[in-house]
Short mmCIF file of C-alpha atoms in Angstrom, two decimals:
data_model
loop_
_atom_site.label_atom_id
_atom_site.label_comp_id
_atom_site.label_asym_id
_atom_site.label_seq_id
_atom_site.Cartn_x
_atom_site.Cartn_y
_atom_site.Cartn_z
CA UNK E 30 9.09 -20.28 -33.51
CA UNK E 31 7.06 -22.65 -35.19
CA UNK E 32 5.78 -24.77 -31.86
CA UNK E 33 2.40 -23.07 -30.31
CA UNK E 34 2.32 -21.98 -27.65
CA UNK E 35 -0.15 -21.49 -25.19
CA UNK E 36 0.57 -21.16 -21.80
CA UNK E 37 2.82 -17.65 -20.64
CA UNK E 38 4.55 -16.57 -17.33
CA UNK E 39 5.02 -13.22 -16.82
CA UNK E 40 7.67 -12.80 -14.05
CA UNK E 41 6.50 -9.12 -11.93
CA UNK E 42 3.30 -6.25 -11.67
CA UNK E 43 5.04 -3.30 -12.71
CA UNK E 44 4.33 -1.24 -15.73
CA UNK E 45 6.05 -3.57 -18.27
CA UNK E 46 4.56 -6.39 -16.26
CA UNK E 47 1.00 -5.25 -17.00
CA UNK E 48 1.66 -4.24 -20.06
CA UNK E 49 2.46 -7.83 -21.68
CA UNK E 50 -0.80 -9.48 -19.82
CA UNK E 51 -2.22 -6.37 -21.64
CA UNK E 52 -0.76 -7.21 -24.86
CA UNK E 53 -1.34 -11.23 -23.95
CA UNK E 54 -4.56 -10.90 -23.54
CA UNK E 55 -5.74 -8.76 -26.05
CA UNK E 56 -4.35 -11.62 -28.28
CA UNK E 57 -6.73 -13.90 -27.79
CA UNK E 58 -4.24 -16.93 -28.64
CA UNK E 59 -2.82 -18.28 -25.42
CA UNK E 60 -5.03 -20.29 -23.30
CA UNK E 61 -3.41 -19.21 -19.79
CA UNK E 62 -1.27 -16.29 -18.87
CA UNK E 63 -0.51 -16.30 -14.74
CA UNK E 64 1.48 -12.76 -13.62
CA UNK E 65 3.48 -13.30 -10.31
CA UNK E 66 3.64 -10.74 -7.80
CA UNK E 67 6.00 -10.49 -4.98
CA UNK E 68 4.75 -7.61 -2.88
CA UNK E 69 1.13 -7.12 -2.70
CA UNK E 70 -0.28 -4.84 -5.23
CA UNK E 71 0.40 -3.56 -9.09
CA UNK E 72 2.97 -0.65 -9.34
CA UNK E 73 6.00 -2.52 -8.96
CA UNK E 74 9.40 -0.05 -8.50
CA UNK E 75 7.04 2.46 -7.78
CA UNK E 76 5.60 1.46 -3.93
CA UNK E 77 6.86 3.54 -1.89
CA UNK E 78 8.25 1.77 1.47
CA UNK E 79 8.29 4.77 4.16
CA UNK E 80 10.89 2.62 6.04
CA UNK E 81 13.94 1.58 3.85
CA UNK E 82 16.27 -0.98 6.59
CA UNK E 83 20.25 -0.78 4.31
CA UNK E 84 21.12 -3.64 5.97
CA UNK E 85 22.21 -5.78 3.51
CA UNK E 86 23.75 -3.25 1.92
CA UNK E 87 27.63 -4.12 0.62
CA UNK E 88 29.61 -2.10 0.57
CA UNK E 89 31.21 -2.38 -2.07
CA UNK E 90 28.87 -4.28 -3.74
CA UNK E 91 30.59 -4.98 -7.78
CA UNK E 92 28.63 -9.34 -7.03
CA UNK E 93 25.22 -9.48 -9.25
CA UNK E 94 25.23 -12.80 -7.84
CA UNK E 95 23.31 -11.95 -5.00
CA UNK E 96 20.38 -14.54 -3.61
CA UNK E 97 16.29 -13.61 -3.83
CA UNK E 98 15.55 -10.99 -1.83
CA UNK E 99 14.09 -11.92 1.58
CA UNK E 100 10.52 -9.72 2.02
CA UNK E 101 10.38 -7.79 5.17
CA UNK E 102 6.90 -7.70 6.99
CA UNK E 103 4.83 -4.54 7.88
CA UNK E 104 0.91 -4.28 9.23
CA UNK E 105 -1.77 -2.83 8.51
CA UNK E 106 -1.92 1.25 9.01
CA UNK E 107 -5.78 1.85 8.49
CA UNK E 108 -6.56 0.23 11.95
CA UNK E 109 -8.40 -2.61 10.84
CA UNK E 110 -5.91 -5.52 12.30
CA UNK E 111 -5.00 -7.10 8.65
CA UNK E 112 -2.83 -9.34 9.03
CA UNK E 113 1.24 -8.02 7.91
CA UNK E 114 2.00 -7.83 4.24
CA UNK E 115 5.84 -8.54 2.56
CA UNK E 116 7.03 -5.51 1.03
CA UNK E 117 10.78 -5.06 -0.97
CA UNK E 118 12.73 -2.17 -0.70
CA UNK E 119 12.24 0.68 -3.69
CA UNK E 120 14.45 3.22 -4.35
CA UNK E 121 11.52 5.70 -4.56
CA UNK E 122 11.33 8.57 -1.91
CA UNK E 123 9.16 10.76 -0.46
CA UNK E 124 9.51 13.98 -2.81
CA UNK E 125 10.32 11.45 -5.51
CA UNK E 126 8.42 13.58 -8.85
CA UNK E 127 8.62 11.74 -12.44
CA UNK E 128 11.45 13.84 -14.61
CA UNK E 129 9.45 12.50 -17.54
CA UNK E 130 6.56 14.83 -18.90
CA UNK E 131 3.03 12.85 -18.17
CA UNK E 132 2.47 13.78 -21.95
CA UNK E 133 5.16 10.76 -22.81
CA UNK E 134 5.34 8.98 -19.68
CA UNK E 135 1.80 7.67 -19.52
CA UNK E 136 0.04 4.40 -21.53
CA UNK E 137 -0.76 5.06 -24.91
CA UNK E 138 -3.79 3.67 -24.57
CA UNK E 139 -4.80 5.49 -20.32
CA UNK E 140 -4.82 9.64 -20.63
CA UNK E 141 -5.42 9.79 -16.80
CA UNK E 142 -1.96 10.29 -15.60
CA UNK E 143 -2.29 13.80 -17.40
CA UNK E 144 -4.85 15.07 -14.68
CA UNK E 145 -1.58 14.92 -12.12
CA UNK E 146 0.94 18.16 -12.05
CA UNK E 147 2.93 17.42 -15.49
CA UNK E 148 5.99 15.97 -13.59
CA UNK E 149 3.60 13.23 -11.64
CA UNK E 150 4.57 12.79 -7.86
CA UNK E 151 5.11 8.50 -7.14
CA UNK E 152 2.08 8.00 -5.21
CA UNK E 153 -0.27 9.52 -8.31
CA UNK E 154 1.84 7.51 -10.65
CA UNK E 155 1.65 3.97 -8.71
CA UNK E 156 -2.33 5.15 -8.48
CA UNK E 157 -2.21 5.24 -12.42
CA UNK E 158 -0.90 1.82 -12.55
CA UNK E 159 -3.18 0.57 -10.25
CA UNK E 160 -5.94 1.82 -12.42
CA UNK E 161 -4.87 0.86 -15.31
CA UNK E 162 -3.96 -3.41 -13.81
CA UNK E 163 -8.00 -3.86 -13.06
CA UNK E 164 -8.57 -5.31 -16.48
CA UNK E 165 -5.89 -8.07 -16.18
CA UNK E 166 -6.10 -8.53 -12.47
CA UNK E 167 -7.21 -11.36 -12.62
CA UNK E 168 -4.39 -13.13 -13.97
CA UNK E 169 -2.39 -12.13 -11.11
CA UNK E 170 -0.33 -13.68 -7.91
CA UNK E 171 0.14 -11.47 -5.50
CA UNK E 172 2.65 -12.58 -2.53
CA UNK E 173 3.62 -14.82 -4.23
CA UNK E 174 7.89 -15.22 -4.95
CA UNK E 175 9.28 -17.03 -8.07
CA UNK E 176 12.48 -18.67 -6.76
CA UNK E 177 13.52 -20.57 -9.42
CA UNK E 178 12.56 -20.91 -13.10
CA UNK E 179 14.42 -23.63 -15.28
CA UNK E 180 14.13 -25.16 -18.97
CA UNK E 181 14.07 -28.89 -19.95
CA UNK E 182 13.43 -29.63 -23.49
CA UNK E 183 10.05 -31.96 -24.51
CA UNK E 184 10.48 -33.01 -28.15
CA UNK E 185 12.78 -30.59 -29.08
CA UNK E 186 10.54 -27.66 -27.82
CA UNK E 187 11.63 -25.40 -24.39
CA UNK E 188 9.17 -26.42 -21.15
CA UNK E 189 9.77 -23.50 -19.10
CA UNK E 190 8.86 -24.99 -15.14
CA UNK E 191 8.57 -21.74 -12.53
CA UNK E 192 8.78 -22.60 -8.95
CA UNK E 193 6.70 -20.17 -7.06
CA UNK E 194 6.49 -19.10 -2.76
CA UNK E 195 3.23 -17.91 -1.06
CA UNK E 196 4.54 -15.67 0.95
CA UNK E 197 2.11 -15.71 3.05
CA UNK E 198 1.81 -19.56 3.72
CA UNK E 199 5.24 -20.73 2.22
CA UNK E 200 3.74 -22.88 0.59
CA UNK E 201 5.98 -23.65 -2.93
CA UNK E 202 4.15 -24.87 -6.02
CA UNK E 203 5.17 -25.32 -9.54
CA UNK E 204 4.22 -25.36 -13.21
CA UNK E 205 5.40 -25.74 -16.07
CA UNK E 206 4.44 -23.22 -18.98
CA UNK E 207 5.37 -22.05 -22.80
CA UNK E 208 7.34 -18.78 -21.79
CA UNK E 209 7.95 -16.46 -19.55
CA UNK E 210 8.18 -13.39 -19.82
CA UNK E 211 10.47 -11.91 -17.28
CA UNK E 212 9.46 -7.96 -16.47
CA UNK E 213 11.07 -7.64 -12.50
CA UNK E 214 12.99 -4.79 -13.19
CA UNK E 215 16.50 -3.70 -12.47
CA UNK E 216 16.33 -1.80 -9.60
CA UNK E 217 17.33 -4.45 -7.42
CA UNK E 218 20.57 -4.86 -6.05
CA UNK E 219 22.46 -1.29 -5.81
CA UNK E 220 25.77 -0.66 -7.27
CA UNK E 221 28.64 0.89 -5.50
CA UNK E 222 32.23 0.62 -6.81
CA UNK E 223 35.23 -1.48 -5.15
CA UNK E 224 37.37 1.97 -4.87
CA UNK E 225 40.61 1.83 -2.80
CA UNK E 226 40.23 2.48 1.08
CA UNK E 227 36.31 1.40 1.00
CA UNK E 228 36.15 -1.69 3.06
CA UNK E 229 38.57 -0.50 5.62
CA UNK E 230 36.96 3.01 5.56
CA UNK E 231 33.18 1.53 6.01
CA UNK E 232 34.15 -0.59 9.08
CA UNK E 233 35.37 2.20 10.43
CA UNK E 234 32.82 4.86 9.91
CA UNK E 235 29.80 2.75 10.03
CA UNK E 236 26.78 3.74 8.20
CA UNK E 237 28.22 6.90 6.50
CA UNK E 238 27.89 5.44 3.45
CA UNK E 239 24.68 4.69 1.81
CA UNK E 240 23.31 4.04 -1.58
CA UNK E 241 20.62 6.10 -3.02
CA UNK E 242 17.99 2.93 -3.09
CA UNK E 243 17.65 3.39 0.94
CA UNK E 244 17.65 7.26 0.49
CA UNK E 245 13.64 8.50 1.87
CA UNK E 246 14.42 12.16 3.74
CA UNK E 247 16.85 15.18 3.79
CA UNK E 248 16.18 14.94 7.16
CA UNK E 249 19.35 12.87 9.15
CA UNK E 250 21.77 15.29 6.93
CA UNK E 251 20.90 18.10 8.97
CA UNK E 252 24.16 20.10 9.33
CA UNK E 253 26.16 17.46 8.24
CA UNK E 254 28.99 17.51 5.34
CA UNK E 255 27.65 15.73 2.55
CA UNK E 256 29.44 13.89 -0.43
CA UNK E 257 26.82 12.39 -3.21
CA UNK E 258 28.80 10.13 -6.20
CA UNK E 259 26.86 10.07 -9.27
CA UNK E 260 25.14 13.53 -11.36
CA UNK E 261 22.03 10.86 -13.23
CA UNK E 262 18.51 12.78 -12.47
CA UNK E 263 18.11 10.79 -9.33
CA UNK E 264 21.32 11.42 -8.11
CA UNK E 265 20.95 15.77 -8.90
CA UNK E 266 17.58 15.47 -7.51
CA UNK E 267 18.56 13.83 -3.45
CA UNK E 268 21.47 16.32 -3.92
CA UNK E 269 18.78 19.59 -4.32
CA UNK E 270 16.62 17.79 -1.94
CA UNK E 271 20.39 17.58 1.36
CA UNK E 272 21.05 20.44 -0.01
CA UNK E 273 18.02 22.11 2.02
CA UNK E 274 19.54 21.00 5.47
CA UNK E 275 23.00 20.00 5.01
CA UNK E 276 26.28 22.16 5.03
CA UNK E 277 26.61 24.13 2.24
CA UNK E 278 28.67 23.64 -0.15
CA UNK E 279 27.05 19.61 -1.39
CA UNK E 280 30.12 18.14 -3.19
CA UNK E 281 29.04 16.22 -5.98
CA UNK E 282 31.03 13.60 -7.52
CA UNK E 283 31.09 12.91 -11.30
CA UNK E 284 32.64 10.30 -13.26
CA UNK E 285 31.76 12.60 -16.31
CA UNK E 286 30.41 16.20 -16.66
CA UNK E 287 27.11 17.23 -15.81
CA UNK E 288 24.06 18.38 -17.65
CA UNK E 289 24.54 22.28 -18.30
CA UNK E 290 21.07 22.22 -16.29
CA UNK E 291 22.79 20.99 -13.58
CA UNK E 292 25.76 23.28 -13.51
CA UNK E 293 26.87 26.49 -11.07
CA UNK E 294 23.88 25.43 -8.98
CA UNK E 295 24.99 27.44 -5.71
CA UNK E 296 25.02 25.32 -3.21
CA UNK E 297 26.84 22.81 -4.45
CA UNK E 298 30.91 22.51 -5.65
CA UNK E 299 31.36 19.65 -8.16
CA UNK E 300 33.97 17.50 -8.13
CA UNK E 301 35.80 14.58 -10.19
CA UNK E 302 35.10 10.91 -9.26
CA UNK E 303 36.69 9.27 -5.57
CA UNK E 304 40.22 7.38 -5.65
CA UNK E 305 41.04 6.71 -2.92
CA UNK E 306 38.93 6.45 0.84
CA UNK E 307 41.65 7.86 3.09
CA UNK E 308 43.34 5.15 6.04
CA UNK E 309 41.73 6.39 9.05
CA UNK E 310 45.24 6.65 10.50
CA UNK E 311 45.63 9.57 8.04
CA UNK E 312 43.32 12.11 7.95
CA UNK E 313 39.52 11.41 9.85
CA UNK E 314 36.60 10.68 7.01
CA UNK E 315 38.37 11.98 4.35
CA UNK E 316 38.34 10.69 0.72
CA UNK E 317 41.04 11.79 -1.93
CA UNK E 318 39.43 13.13 -5.43
CA UNK E 319 40.63 11.84 -8.70
CA UNK E 320 42.53 15.67 -8.84
CA UNK E 321 44.24 15.15 -6.32
CA UNK E 322 42.10 17.42 -3.42
CA UNK E 323 41.47 15.36 -0.61
CA UNK E 324 37.80 16.38 1.67
CA UNK E 325 38.10 15.13 5.21
CA UNK E 326 35.57 15.18 8.31
CA UNK E 327 33.26 13.81 5.68
CA UNK E 328 29.65 13.14 7.94
CA UNK E 329 27.35 10.92 4.68
CA UNK E 330 28.54 9.44 1.56
CA UNK E 331 25.79 8.70 -0.76
CA UNK E 332 26.49 6.56 -4.14
CA UNK E 333 23.48 7.31 -6.17
CA UNK E 334 25.43 5.17 -8.87
CA UNK E 335 22.73 2.91 -10.30
CA UNK E 336 21.97 -1.19 -10.36
CA UNK E 337 23.09 -4.45 -11.38
CA UNK E 338 21.01 -6.64 -13.58
CA UNK E 339 20.08 -10.02 -11.34
CA UNK E 340 17.76 -12.20 -12.01
CA UNK E 341 18.72 -15.00 -9.27
CA UNK E 342 15.57 -17.39 -10.43
CA UNK E 343 17.13 -18.00 -14.31
CA UNK E 344 20.43 -18.91 -12.18
CA UNK E 345 20.36 -22.52 -13.83
CA UNK E 346 20.47 -21.22 -17.37
CA UNK E 347 23.01 -21.94 -19.91
CA UNK E 348 24.77 -20.22 -21.68
CA UNK E 349 24.70 -17.21 -18.80
CA UNK E 350 22.43 -14.23 -18.48
CA UNK E 351 24.12 -12.69 -16.02
CA UNK E 352 27.95 -12.61 -15.72
CA UNK E 353 29.35 -8.97 -15.03
CA UNK E 354 25.64 -7.38 -14.08
CA UNK E 355 26.80 -4.36 -16.46
CA UNK E 356 24.19 -5.90 -19.19
CA UNK E 357 21.94 -8.88 -19.55
CA UNK E 358 24.42 -11.09 -22.10
CA UNK E 359 22.58 -13.92 -24.62
CA UNK E 360 20.14 -11.18 -25.81
CA UNK E 361 18.16 -9.57 -29.14
CA UNK E 362 16.88 -6.52 -29.46
CA UNK E 363 16.80 -6.19 -25.00
CA UNK E 364 14.20 -8.21 -25.23
CA UNK E 365 14.61 -11.93 -26.20
CA UNK E 366 17.01 -15.27 -25.46
CA UNK E 367 19.01 -15.67 -28.23
CA UNK E 368 19.13 -20.03 -26.99
CA UNK E 369 16.04 -19.39 -26.03
CA UNK E 370 13.51 -17.20 -27.18
CA UNK E 371 10.41 -18.65 -25.46
CA UNK E 372 12.00 -16.41 -22.84
CA UNK E 373 11.70 -12.88 -23.17
CA UNK E 374 12.48 -9.68 -20.73
CA UNK E 375 10.28 -6.98 -21.04
CA UNK E 376 11.87 -3.73 -19.05
CA UNK E 377 16.10 -4.69 -20.08
CA UNK E 378 16.49 -0.62 -22.10
CA UNK E 379 18.05 2.38 -19.14
CA UNK E 380 17.78 6.12 -20.31
CA UNK E 381 14.26 5.64 -21.55
CA UNK E 382 10.69 6.58 -21.57
CA UNK E 383 9.50 4.22 -19.57
CA UNK E 384 5.72 2.70 -20.02
CA UNK E 385 5.21 3.21 -23.96
CA UNK E 386 9.08 1.19 -24.42
CA UNK E 387 7.08 -1.77 -22.42
CA UNK E 388 4.75 -1.74 -24.83
CA UNK E 389 6.12 -1.71 -27.54
CA UNK E 390 8.94 -4.47 -26.01
CA UNK E 391 5.29 -7.01 -25.21
CA UNK E 392 3.49 -6.10 -28.32
CA UNK E 393 6.62 -8.18 -30.24
CA UNK E 394 7.32 -11.28 -27.88
CA UNK E 395 3.08 -11.35 -27.75
CA UNK E 396 3.45 -11.59 -32.11
CA UNK E 397 6.15 -14.15 -31.90
CA UNK E 398 4.83 -16.12 -29.38
CA UNK E 399 1.43 -16.38 -31.20
CA UNK E 400 2.84 -17.43 -33.89
CA UNK E 401 1.84 -13.62 -35.82
CA UNK E 402 5.88 -12.58 -36.29
CA UNK E 403 8.83 -15.29 -37.38
CA UNK E 404 12.13 -13.71 -35.42
CA UNK E 405 15.52 -14.45 -37.70
CA UNK E 406 17.77 -16.95 -37.21
CA UNK E 407 19.72 -18.07 -34.12
CA UNK E 408 23.09 -16.48 -35.71
CA UNK E 409 20.81 -13.05 -37.22
CA UNK E 410 19.94 -12.55 -33.64
CA UNK E 411 24.18 -12.95 -32.29
CA UNK E 412 25.63 -11.17 -35.25
CA UNK E 413 22.81 -8.05 -33.44
CA UNK E 414 24.86 -8.73 -30.70
CA UNK E 415 27.67 -8.45 -31.39
CA UNK E 416 27.77 -5.82 -33.15
CA UNK E 417 25.68 -4.51 -30.56
CA UNK E 418 28.80 -4.99 -27.74
CA UNK E 419 31.41 -3.48 -31.03
CA UNK E 420 29.19 -0.22 -30.78
CA UNK E 421 28.61 0.65 -27.71
CA UNK E 422 31.46 -2.27 -25.66
CA UNK E 423 30.05 -5.23 -23.42
CA UNK E 424 29.55 -3.10 -20.30
CA UNK E 425 26.36 -0.96 -18.52
CA UNK E 426 26.25 1.22 -22.54
CA UNK E 427 24.74 -1.92 -23.69
CA UNK E 428 21.28 -1.82 -22.90
CA UNK E 429 21.22 2.20 -22.42
CA UNK E 430 18.71 4.05 -25.16
CA UNK E 431 19.74 7.29 -24.55
CA UNK E 432 19.76 10.63 -27.00
CA UNK E 433 16.67 9.28 -28.65
CA UNK E 434 17.68 5.95 -29.40
CA UNK E 435 15.14 4.10 -27.47
CA UNK E 436 12.24 6.54 -29.74
CA UNK E 437 14.28 5.12 -32.52
CA UNK E 438 14.37 1.76 -31.01
CA UNK E 439 10.32 1.80 -29.84
CA UNK E 440 9.60 3.35 -33.77
CA UNK E 441 11.41 -0.33 -35.00
CA UNK E 442 9.56 -2.46 -32.95
CA UNK E 443 6.01 -0.88 -33.88
CA UNK E 444 7.18 -0.96 -38.20
CA UNK E 445 8.56 -4.63 -36.47
CA UNK E 446 4.95 -5.37 -35.26
CA UNK E 447 2.79 -3.84 -38.83
CA UNK E 448 4.68 -6.91 -40.55
CA UNK E 449 2.48 -9.56 -38.58
CA UNK E 450 -1.08 -10.44 -40.46
CA UNK E 451 -3.18 -8.54 -39.22
CA UNK E 452 -6.05 -8.90 -36.45
CA UNK E 453 -9.24 -7.52 -35.51
CA UNK E 454 -7.86 -8.09 -31.68
CA UNK E 455 -4.76 -5.45 -32.28
CA UNK E 456 -3.61 -3.95 -29.04
CA UNK E 457 -0.67 -2.25 -31.19
CA UNK E 458 0.95 1.23 -29.22
CA UNK E 459 1.45 3.99 -32.10
CA UNK E 460 4.89 5.08 -32.65
CA UNK E 461 6.49 8.36 -31.24
CA UNK E 462 5.79 11.58 -33.27
CA UNK E 463 8.03 14.46 -34.49
CA UNK E 464 6.18 16.46 -31.20
CA UNK E 465 7.03 13.36 -29.52
CA UNK E 466 10.69 14.00 -29.87
CA UNK E 467 10.58 17.68 -29.38
CA UNK E 468 9.16 17.36 -26.27
CA UNK E 469 11.69 14.44 -25.39
CA UNK E 470 14.71 16.63 -26.66
CA UNK E 471 13.34 19.58 -24.55
CA UNK E 472 13.18 17.05 -21.08
CA UNK E 473 15.87 19.33 -18.80
CA UNK E 474 14.56 22.89 -20.16
CA UNK E 475 11.09 21.85 -19.09
CA UNK E 476 11.75 20.01 -16.01
CA UNK E 477 14.06 23.32 -14.89
CA UNK E 478 11.40 25.31 -15.17
CA UNK E 479 8.40 23.13 -13.60
CA UNK E 480 10.61 22.90 -10.81
CA UNK E 481 11.40 27.21 -10.71
CA UNK E 482 7.62 27.60 -9.72
CA UNK E 483 8.19 26.01 -6.66
CA UNK E 484 4.92 25.20 -5.19
CA UNK E 485 2.81 26.56 -8.06
CA UNK E 486 3.85 23.06 -10.17
CA UNK E 487 1.51 21.59 -8.75
CA UNK E 488 -0.57 23.29 -11.12
CA UNK E 489 1.07 22.58 -14.18
CA UNK E 490 -1.01 20.37 -16.31
CA UNK E 491 0.90 21.40 -19.74
CA UNK E 492 4.38 22.13 -21.09
CA UNK E 493 2.44 24.95 -22.80
CA UNK E 494 1.98 26.49 -19.22
CA UNK E 495 6.15 27.01 -18.56
CA UNK E 496 5.79 28.49 -22.21
CA UNK E 497 6.80 25.45 -24.05
CA UNK E 498 4.87 25.23 -27.79
CA UNK E 499 6.38 22.65 -30.36
CA UNK E 500 7.93 24.56 -32.99
CA UNK E 501 5.47 23.99 -36.44
CA UNK E 502 7.59 22.01 -38.26
CA UNK E 503 7.69 19.51 -35.88
CA UNK E 504 3.79 18.56 -35.34
#
C-alpha cells in the first residue's frame, strides 16, 4: 500500500484488539492509535457476566443482520456506590476453564499465565488479559460503542469515518482514520437452526429452548430431562456440568461423530440431529431425531451451535462483508478486506489457538499499513478467496483452521512478516515449534487427564505432571 497510513482505529479491546495495539505501538510509525471498547474493561469475550438475560434471543436465529447490542447496566458490588457500568452478555459461564493449556494459550511475550493451573479458569484468563493490556491502556476509550464505520474516497485513498457513542453520557462523535482494525470478536449473535416445527414449539413452551451464550450454572436443570445440541468443546463441557444435576441420561444431539474422548460417557446418550419439533397436539414437548426416534417430556434444550459473524457498524460497505453470517466475504488470508485493505479483521478464524494467532495477524496488518510489506494484487487476493471457497465451501468451514492448520497459518504469516525490512523496534511473535505442535495434537488426552484429577487439577501446572512428555524428535 503506497499511501502513507498514520492514523489507526481499533474496534475492541479484547485479546485481539490488545495484540493489535501492541504491534502498532511497537512499529513506531503511527501518529494516532485509538482503541474503542464498549465494555467497561479490557478482556473482551472473557468478561464474565453472572446475569445473562436471554430475552433478546430469537428462535430460530439464522439472520446475521442484527442491530447493535444494547448495553445492560449494573452497579458496583464493592460497596462504593459507584455509577452503574454497561455490560454486554458474553458466552463465559461460571465454571468455564480454558480448553487450551496455558503453554500454548499465553501471548508470546508474557509467560505469567503459566503461574495458573494448566487449563486456566476464566477469571485467571481475564486477569491475565487485563495485566497484558497495561502498556496500551492509555490508548483505550472504554464504555464507547462503535455504531458506524464508513469509507470515503479522498484523492484516490481510503478515509474511514468512525462514529462512536459514549455509553455513559450518550455523547456521539466522529473521527477520521487512515485504517481500521476490527477486533470485536464473533461470539455475539447466537445461531439456532430453523428446524421444522421449532417456532410453534417455542411459542407453546417458552423458555425451554436456550443457547449456550446464556448458560451460567447447572442449577436450573436439576431433575430435568435435557437435550444438548452440539458436541463442540464448550457443548461437551456444558453437557458434563448439567449432567451433575439433571435426569440421566442427558441426550446429546450431534450432527457429526463426537471426538473419541467424548464417547461412551455413562451419563449421556449420543443422538443424531433433531429433524423436527413435534406439534403440541401430537406429543408433549417432543422432538424427532434423524433416526426416527422420538423423545417426549423434554424440559430443556440447550443449543451449543455457535455464532454468526455480524458487524452491524460496517453495514454500509460494498461489496458486502456479511451475507449468510457463516463467514466474512471478500477477505484475504482471513485478515484483509480485499476491495479496501486498509480495513482488517483480527480474530476471524475459528477452532484455533487464539492469542498467538491474533499476534501474527496484527503483525502482518501493522507491517502492511506501515509500508514495510506489500500485499498481492487485488486479483491475486480474489483468487486466494476463490480457492479457499473451492476447497472449504462458502460456509462456516471457510474460517475454520483446525487440525494444526492454525499453526501452519501462523507460521506462514511469520514467514511473510520476515520479508519486511528489519527494524529495531520489531515485536514479531515466534513461530510455533514442533513441540508446540505435539502438545496441540494431544490436547484432548491432556485435557481428559487434567479433568480426571478432580479438584487436584487446580494444582497442576504442566503437562509433565500429567505424565505427558514430548518425544525427543519432536522437540
